[in-house]
Coordinates of N, CA and C in Angstrom, one line a residue:
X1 N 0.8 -1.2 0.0 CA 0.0 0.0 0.0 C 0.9 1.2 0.0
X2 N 1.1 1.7 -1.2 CA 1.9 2.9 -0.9 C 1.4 4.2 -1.9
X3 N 0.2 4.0 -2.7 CA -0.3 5.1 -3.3 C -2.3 4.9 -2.8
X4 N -2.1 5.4 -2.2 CA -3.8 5.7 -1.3 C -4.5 7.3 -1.9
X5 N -5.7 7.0 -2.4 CA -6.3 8.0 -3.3 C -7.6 8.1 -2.4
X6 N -8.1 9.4 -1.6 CA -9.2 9.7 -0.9 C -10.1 10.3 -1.8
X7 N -11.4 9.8 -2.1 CA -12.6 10.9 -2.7 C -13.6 10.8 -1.8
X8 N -14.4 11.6 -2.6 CA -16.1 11.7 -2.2 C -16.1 13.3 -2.0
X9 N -17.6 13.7 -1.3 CA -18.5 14.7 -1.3 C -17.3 16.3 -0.6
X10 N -17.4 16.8 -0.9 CA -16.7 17.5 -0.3 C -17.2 18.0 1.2
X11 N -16.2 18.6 2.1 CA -17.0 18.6 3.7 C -17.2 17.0 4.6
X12 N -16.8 16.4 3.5 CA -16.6 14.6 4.2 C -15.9 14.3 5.3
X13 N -14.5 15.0 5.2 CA -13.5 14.7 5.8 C -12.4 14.0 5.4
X14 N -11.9 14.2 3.7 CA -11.3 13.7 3.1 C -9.8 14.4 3.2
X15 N -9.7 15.7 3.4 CA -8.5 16.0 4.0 C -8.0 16.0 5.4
X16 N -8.4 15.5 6.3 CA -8.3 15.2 7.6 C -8.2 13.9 7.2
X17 N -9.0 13.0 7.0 CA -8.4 11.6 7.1 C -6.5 11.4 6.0
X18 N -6.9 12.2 5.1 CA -5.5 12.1 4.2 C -4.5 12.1 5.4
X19 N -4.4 13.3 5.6 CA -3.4 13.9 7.1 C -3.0 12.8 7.9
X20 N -4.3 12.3 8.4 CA -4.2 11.9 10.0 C -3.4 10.4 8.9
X21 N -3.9 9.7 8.2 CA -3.4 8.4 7.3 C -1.9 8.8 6.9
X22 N -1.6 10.3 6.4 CA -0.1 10.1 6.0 C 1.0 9.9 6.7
X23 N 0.5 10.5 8.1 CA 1.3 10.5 9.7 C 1.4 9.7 10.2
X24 N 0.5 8.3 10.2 CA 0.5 7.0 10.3 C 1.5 6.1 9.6
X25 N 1.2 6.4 8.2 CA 1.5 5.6 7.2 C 3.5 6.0 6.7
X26 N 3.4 7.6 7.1 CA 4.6 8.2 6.9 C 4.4 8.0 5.4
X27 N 3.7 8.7 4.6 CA 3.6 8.5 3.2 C 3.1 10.2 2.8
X28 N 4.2 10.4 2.1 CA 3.5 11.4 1.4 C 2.7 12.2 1.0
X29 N 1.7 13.5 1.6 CA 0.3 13.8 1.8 C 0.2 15.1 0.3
X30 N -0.6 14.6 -0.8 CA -0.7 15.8 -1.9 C -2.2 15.9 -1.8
X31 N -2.6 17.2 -1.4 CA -3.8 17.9 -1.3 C -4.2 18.5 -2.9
X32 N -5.0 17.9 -3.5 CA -5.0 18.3 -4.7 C -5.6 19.5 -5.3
X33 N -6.2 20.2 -4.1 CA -6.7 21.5 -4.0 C -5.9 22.3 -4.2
X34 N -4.3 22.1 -3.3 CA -3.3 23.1 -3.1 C -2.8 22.9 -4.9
X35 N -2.8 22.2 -5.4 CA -2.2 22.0 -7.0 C -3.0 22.4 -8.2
X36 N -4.7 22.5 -7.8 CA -5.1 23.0 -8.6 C -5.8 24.5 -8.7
X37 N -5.5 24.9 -7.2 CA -6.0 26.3 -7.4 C -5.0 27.5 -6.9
X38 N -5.6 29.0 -7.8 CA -4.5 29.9 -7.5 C -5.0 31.0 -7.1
X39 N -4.1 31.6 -6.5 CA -4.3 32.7 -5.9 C -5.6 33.2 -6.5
X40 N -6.6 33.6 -5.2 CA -7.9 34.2 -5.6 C -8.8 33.5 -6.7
X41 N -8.7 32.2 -5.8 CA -9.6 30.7 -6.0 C -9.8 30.9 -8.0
X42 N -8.6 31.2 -8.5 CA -8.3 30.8 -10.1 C -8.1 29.8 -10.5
X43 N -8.9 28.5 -11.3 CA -8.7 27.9 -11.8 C -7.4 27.1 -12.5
X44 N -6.7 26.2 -12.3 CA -5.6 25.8 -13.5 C -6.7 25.2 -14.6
X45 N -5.8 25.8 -15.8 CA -6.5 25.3 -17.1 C -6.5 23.6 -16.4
X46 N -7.4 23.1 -18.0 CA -7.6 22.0 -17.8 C -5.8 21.0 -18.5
X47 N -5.9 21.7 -19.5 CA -4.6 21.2 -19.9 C -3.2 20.7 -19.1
X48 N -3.2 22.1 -17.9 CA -2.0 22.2 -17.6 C -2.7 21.4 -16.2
X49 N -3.9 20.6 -15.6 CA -4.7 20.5 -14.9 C -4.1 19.2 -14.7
X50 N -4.1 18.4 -16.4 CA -4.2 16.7 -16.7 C -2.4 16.6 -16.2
X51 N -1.6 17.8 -16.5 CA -0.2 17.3 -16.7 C 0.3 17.3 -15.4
X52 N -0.6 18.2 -14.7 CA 0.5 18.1 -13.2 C -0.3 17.0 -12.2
X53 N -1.2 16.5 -12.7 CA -2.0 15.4 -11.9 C -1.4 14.1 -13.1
X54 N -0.3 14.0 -13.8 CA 0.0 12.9 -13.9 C 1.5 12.8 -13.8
X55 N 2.1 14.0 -13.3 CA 3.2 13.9 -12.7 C 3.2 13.6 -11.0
X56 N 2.2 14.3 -10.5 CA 2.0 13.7 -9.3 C 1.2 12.3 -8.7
X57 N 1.0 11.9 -9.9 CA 1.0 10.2 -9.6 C 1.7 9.7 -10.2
X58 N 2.8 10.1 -10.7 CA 3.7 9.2 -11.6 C 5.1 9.4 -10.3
X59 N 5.0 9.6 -9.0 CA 5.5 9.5 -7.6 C 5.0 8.5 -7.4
X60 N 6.4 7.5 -6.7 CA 6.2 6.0 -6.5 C 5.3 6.3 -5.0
X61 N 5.2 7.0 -4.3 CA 4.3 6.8 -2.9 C 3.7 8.2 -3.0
X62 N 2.2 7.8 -2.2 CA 0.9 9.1 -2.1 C 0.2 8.5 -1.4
X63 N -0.4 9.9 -0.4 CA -2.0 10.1 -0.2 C -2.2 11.2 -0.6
X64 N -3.9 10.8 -1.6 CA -4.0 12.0 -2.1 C -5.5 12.4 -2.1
X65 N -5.9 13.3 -1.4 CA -7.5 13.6 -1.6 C -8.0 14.6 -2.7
X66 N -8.9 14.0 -2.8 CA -9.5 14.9 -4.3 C -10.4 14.9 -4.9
X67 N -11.7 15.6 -5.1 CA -12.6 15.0 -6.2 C -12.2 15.0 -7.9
X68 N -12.2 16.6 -8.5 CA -11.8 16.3 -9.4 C -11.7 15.5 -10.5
X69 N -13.8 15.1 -11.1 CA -14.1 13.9 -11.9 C -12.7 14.1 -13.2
X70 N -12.1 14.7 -13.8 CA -11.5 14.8 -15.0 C -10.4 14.4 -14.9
X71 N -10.0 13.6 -13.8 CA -8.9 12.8 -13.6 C -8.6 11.6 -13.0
X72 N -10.2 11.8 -12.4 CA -10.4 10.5 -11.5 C -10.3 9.0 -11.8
X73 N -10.3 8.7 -13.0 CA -10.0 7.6 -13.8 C -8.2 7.3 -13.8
X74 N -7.6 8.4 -14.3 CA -6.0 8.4 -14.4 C -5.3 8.0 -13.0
X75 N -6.3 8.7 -11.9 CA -5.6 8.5 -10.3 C -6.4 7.5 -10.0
X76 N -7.1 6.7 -10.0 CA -7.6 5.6 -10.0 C -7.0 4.4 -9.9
X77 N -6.8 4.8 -11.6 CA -5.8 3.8 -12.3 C -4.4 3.2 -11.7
X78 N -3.9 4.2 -11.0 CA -2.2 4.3 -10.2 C -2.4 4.2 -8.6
X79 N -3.8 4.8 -7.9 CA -3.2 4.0 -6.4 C -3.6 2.6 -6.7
X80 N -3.2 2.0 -5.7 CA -3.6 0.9 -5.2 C -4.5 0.3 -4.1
X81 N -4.9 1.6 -3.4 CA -5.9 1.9 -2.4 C -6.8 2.9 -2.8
X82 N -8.2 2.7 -2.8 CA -9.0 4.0 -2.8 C -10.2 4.2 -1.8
X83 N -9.9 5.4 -1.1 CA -11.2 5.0 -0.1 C -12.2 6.5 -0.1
X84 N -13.2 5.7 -0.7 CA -14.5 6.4 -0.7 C -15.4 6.8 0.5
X85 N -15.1 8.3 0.9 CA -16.3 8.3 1.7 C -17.6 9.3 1.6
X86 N -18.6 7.9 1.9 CA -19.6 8.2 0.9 C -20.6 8.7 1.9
X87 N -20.5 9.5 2.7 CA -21.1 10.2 3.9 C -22.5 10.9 3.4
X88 N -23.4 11.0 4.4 CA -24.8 11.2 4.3 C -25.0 12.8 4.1
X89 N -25.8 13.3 3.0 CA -25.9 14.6 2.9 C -25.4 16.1 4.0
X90 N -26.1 15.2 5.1 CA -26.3 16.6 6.3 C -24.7 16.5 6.6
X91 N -23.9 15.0 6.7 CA -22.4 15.4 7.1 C -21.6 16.6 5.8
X92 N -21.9 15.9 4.9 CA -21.2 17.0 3.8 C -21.6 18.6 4.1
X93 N -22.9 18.7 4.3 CA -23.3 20.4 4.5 C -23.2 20.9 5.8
X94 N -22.9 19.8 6.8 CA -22.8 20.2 8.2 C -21.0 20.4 8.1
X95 N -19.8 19.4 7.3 CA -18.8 19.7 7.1 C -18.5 21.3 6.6
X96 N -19.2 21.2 5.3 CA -18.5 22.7 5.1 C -18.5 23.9 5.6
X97 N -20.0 23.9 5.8 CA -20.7 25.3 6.9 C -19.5 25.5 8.0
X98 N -19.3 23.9 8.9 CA -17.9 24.2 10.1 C -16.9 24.9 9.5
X99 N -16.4 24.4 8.1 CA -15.2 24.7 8.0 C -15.1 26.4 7.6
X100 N -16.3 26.5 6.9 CA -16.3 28.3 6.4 C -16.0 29.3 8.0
X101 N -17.0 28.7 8.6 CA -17.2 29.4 10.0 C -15.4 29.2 10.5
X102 N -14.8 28.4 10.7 CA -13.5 28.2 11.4 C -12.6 28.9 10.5
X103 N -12.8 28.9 9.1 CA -11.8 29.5 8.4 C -11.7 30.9 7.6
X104 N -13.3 31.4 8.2 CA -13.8 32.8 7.3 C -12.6 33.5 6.7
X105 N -12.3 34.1 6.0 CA -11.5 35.2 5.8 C -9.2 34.5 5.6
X106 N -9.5 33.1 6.2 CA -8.3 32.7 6.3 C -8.2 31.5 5.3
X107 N -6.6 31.3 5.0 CA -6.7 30.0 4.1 C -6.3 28.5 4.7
X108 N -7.6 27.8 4.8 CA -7.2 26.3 5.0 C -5.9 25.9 4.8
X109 N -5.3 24.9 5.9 CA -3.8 24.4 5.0 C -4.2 23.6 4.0
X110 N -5.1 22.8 3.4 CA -5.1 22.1 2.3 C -5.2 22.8 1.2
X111 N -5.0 24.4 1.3 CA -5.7 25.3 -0.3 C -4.1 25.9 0.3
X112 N -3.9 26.8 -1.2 CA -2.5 27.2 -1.2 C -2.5 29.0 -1.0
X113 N -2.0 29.7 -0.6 CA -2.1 30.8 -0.4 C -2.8 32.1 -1.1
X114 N -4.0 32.7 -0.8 CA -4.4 33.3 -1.8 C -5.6 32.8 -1.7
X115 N -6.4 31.6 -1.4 CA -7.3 31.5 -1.0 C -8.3 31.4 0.3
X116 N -8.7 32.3 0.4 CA -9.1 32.7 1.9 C -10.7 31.9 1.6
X117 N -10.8 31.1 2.9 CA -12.2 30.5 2.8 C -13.6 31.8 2.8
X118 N -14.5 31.1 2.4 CA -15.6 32.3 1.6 C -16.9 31.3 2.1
X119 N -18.0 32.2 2.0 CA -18.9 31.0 1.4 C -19.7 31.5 0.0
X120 N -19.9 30.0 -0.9 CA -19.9 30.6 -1.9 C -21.0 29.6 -2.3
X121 N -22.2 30.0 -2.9 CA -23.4 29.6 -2.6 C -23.4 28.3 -4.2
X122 N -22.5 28.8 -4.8 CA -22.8 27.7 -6.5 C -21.8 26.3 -5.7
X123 N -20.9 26.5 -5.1 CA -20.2 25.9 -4.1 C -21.3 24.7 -3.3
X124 N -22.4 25.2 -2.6 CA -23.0 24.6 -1.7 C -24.1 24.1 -2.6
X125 N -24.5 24.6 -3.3 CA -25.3 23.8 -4.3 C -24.7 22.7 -4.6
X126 N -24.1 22.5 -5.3 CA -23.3 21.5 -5.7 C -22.3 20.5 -4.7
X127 N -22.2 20.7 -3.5 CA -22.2 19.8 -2.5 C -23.6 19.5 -1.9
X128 N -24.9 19.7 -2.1 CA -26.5 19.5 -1.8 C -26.4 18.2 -2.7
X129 N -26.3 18.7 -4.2 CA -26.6 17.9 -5.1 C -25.5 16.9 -5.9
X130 N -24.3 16.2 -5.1 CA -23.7 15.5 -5.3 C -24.2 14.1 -5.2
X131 N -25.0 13.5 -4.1 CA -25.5 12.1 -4.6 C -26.2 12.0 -5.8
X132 N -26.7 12.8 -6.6 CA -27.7 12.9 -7.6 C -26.6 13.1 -9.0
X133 N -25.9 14.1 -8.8 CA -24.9 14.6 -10.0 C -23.6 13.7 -9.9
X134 N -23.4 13.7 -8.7 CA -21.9 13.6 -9.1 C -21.6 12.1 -8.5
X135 N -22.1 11.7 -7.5 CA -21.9 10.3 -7.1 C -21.9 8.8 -7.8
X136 N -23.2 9.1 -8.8 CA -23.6 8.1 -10.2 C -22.4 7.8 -10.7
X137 N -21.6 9.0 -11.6 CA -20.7 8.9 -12.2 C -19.4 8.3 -11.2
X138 N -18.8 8.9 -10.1 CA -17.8 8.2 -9.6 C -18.0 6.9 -9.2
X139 N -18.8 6.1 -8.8 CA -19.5 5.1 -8.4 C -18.9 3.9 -10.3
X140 N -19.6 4.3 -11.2 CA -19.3 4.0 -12.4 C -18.0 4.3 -12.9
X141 N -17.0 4.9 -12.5 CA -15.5 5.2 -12.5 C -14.8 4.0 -11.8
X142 N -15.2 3.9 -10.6 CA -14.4 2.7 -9.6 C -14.8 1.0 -10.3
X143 N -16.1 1.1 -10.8 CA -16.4 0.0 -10.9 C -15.8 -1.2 -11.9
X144 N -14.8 -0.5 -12.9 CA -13.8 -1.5 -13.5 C -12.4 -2.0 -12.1
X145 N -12.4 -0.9 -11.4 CA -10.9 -1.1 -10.7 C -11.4 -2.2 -9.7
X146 N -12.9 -2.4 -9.0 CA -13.1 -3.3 -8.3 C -12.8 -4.6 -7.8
X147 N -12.4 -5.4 -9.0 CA -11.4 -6.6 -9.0 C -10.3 -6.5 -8.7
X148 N -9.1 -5.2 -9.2 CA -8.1 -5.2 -9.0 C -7.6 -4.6 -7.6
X149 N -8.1 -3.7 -7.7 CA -7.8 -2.5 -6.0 C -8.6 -2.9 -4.9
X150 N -8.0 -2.2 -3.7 CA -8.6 -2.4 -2.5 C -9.5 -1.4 -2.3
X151 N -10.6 -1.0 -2.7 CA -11.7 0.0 -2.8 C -12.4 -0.3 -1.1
X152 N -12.5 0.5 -0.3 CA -12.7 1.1 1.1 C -13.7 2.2 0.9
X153 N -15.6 1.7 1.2 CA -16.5 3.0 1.5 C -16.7 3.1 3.1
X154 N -16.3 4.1 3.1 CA -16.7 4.4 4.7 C -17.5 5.3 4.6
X155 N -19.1 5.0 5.4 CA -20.4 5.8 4.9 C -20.7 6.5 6.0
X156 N -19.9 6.8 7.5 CA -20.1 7.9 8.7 C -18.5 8.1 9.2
X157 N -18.9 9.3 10.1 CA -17.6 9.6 10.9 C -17.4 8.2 11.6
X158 N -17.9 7.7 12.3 CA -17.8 6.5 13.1 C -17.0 5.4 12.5
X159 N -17.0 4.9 11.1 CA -16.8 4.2 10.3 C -15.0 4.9 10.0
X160 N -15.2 6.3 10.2 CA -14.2 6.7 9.8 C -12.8 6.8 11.0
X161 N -13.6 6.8 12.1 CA -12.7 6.8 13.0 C -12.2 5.8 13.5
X162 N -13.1 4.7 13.2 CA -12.5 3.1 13.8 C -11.9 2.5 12.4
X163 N -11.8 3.4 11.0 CA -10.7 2.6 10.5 C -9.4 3.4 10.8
X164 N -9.4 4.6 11.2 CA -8.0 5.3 11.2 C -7.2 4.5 13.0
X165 N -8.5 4.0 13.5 CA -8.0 3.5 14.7 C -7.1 2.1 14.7
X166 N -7.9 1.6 13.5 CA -7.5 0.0 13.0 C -6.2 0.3 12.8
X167 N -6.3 0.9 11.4 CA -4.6 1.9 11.2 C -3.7 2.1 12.0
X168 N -4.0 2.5 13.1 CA -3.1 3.0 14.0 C -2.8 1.9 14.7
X169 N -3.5 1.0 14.9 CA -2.9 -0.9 15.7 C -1.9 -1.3 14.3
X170 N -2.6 -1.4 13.2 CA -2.0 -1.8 12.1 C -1.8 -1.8 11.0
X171 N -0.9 -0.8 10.4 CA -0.6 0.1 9.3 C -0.6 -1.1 8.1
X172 N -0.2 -2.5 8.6 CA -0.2 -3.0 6.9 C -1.0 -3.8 6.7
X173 N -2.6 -3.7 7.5 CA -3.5 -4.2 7.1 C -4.7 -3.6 7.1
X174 N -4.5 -2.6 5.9 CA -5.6 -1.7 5.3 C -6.7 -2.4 4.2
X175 N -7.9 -2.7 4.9 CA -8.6 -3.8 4.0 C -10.3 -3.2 4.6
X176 N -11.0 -3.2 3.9 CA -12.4 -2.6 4.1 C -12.9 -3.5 5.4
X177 N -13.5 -2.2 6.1 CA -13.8 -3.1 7.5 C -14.8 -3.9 7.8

């Protein structure tokens, strides 16, 4: 296990579990936020989007959280761990609301400088309506890698906390609980 790929809903807790797993694991933590956005929440083209997300899986060890459907197939493809957490609406909208409130005006460590947390309502829409939009499709993304990888959904905090606990008795047996 040395390339571990975190998705799902945003507000899940997919950059805290990354963290707390790379500290454990001692494995290198890439926040894919911090790579794809720039000063004054700017976009990277898509172009230059695909190149630096396949340089940074083409690094023999990762953890990496991310949604980002336009690549999720390519990083798929290269970890060897992926763990989905597929958390229930109110955690996603109760996630982010915390995090705006704790970080109003300042920038998260998983975003790179220049972006000061906001709230931003096309933002919150579209974490509302991710089981509907956006979950179909990633769900149908993983579903060739299923034979091959060790695919991990963890569907509450609870779920989440007793695998990082497992983790923490035993780092080299990361296997869906």
């Amino acid at each position: 296990m040395k390339r571990i790929l975190i998705i799902g809903n945003s507000g899940g807790g997919k950059s805290t579990m990354a963290a707390k797993m790379a500290k454990i694991l001692d494995l290198p933590l890439i926040h894919l936020d911090t790579h794809f956005w720039q000063p004054g929440w700017i976009e990277t083209p898509d172009e230059e989007w695909q190149e630096i997300v396949k340089s940074l899986i083409a690094r023999e060890e990762w953890i990496m959280d991310g949604n980002f459907g336009g690549t999720l197939n390519m990083r798929a493809e290269r970890a060897d761990t992926i763990i989905l957490l597929d958390m229930p609406r109110y955690v996603n909208m109760t996630g982010i609301f915390r995090r705006v409130i704790k970080y109003y005006g300042k920038t998260r460590p998983d975003l790179p400088d220049g972006c000061p947390e906001k709230f931003d309502w096309q933002f919150t829409k579209w974490v509302w309506n991710y089981h509907k939009n956006s979950r179909p499709k990633v769900l149908e993304i993983l579903e060739p890698f299923r034979s091959s990888k060790n695919i991990i959904t963890l569907r509450s905090r609870k779920e989440v906390n007793n695998f990082i606990q497992k983790l923490t008795w035993n780092p080299q047996n990361i296997k869906h609980p």
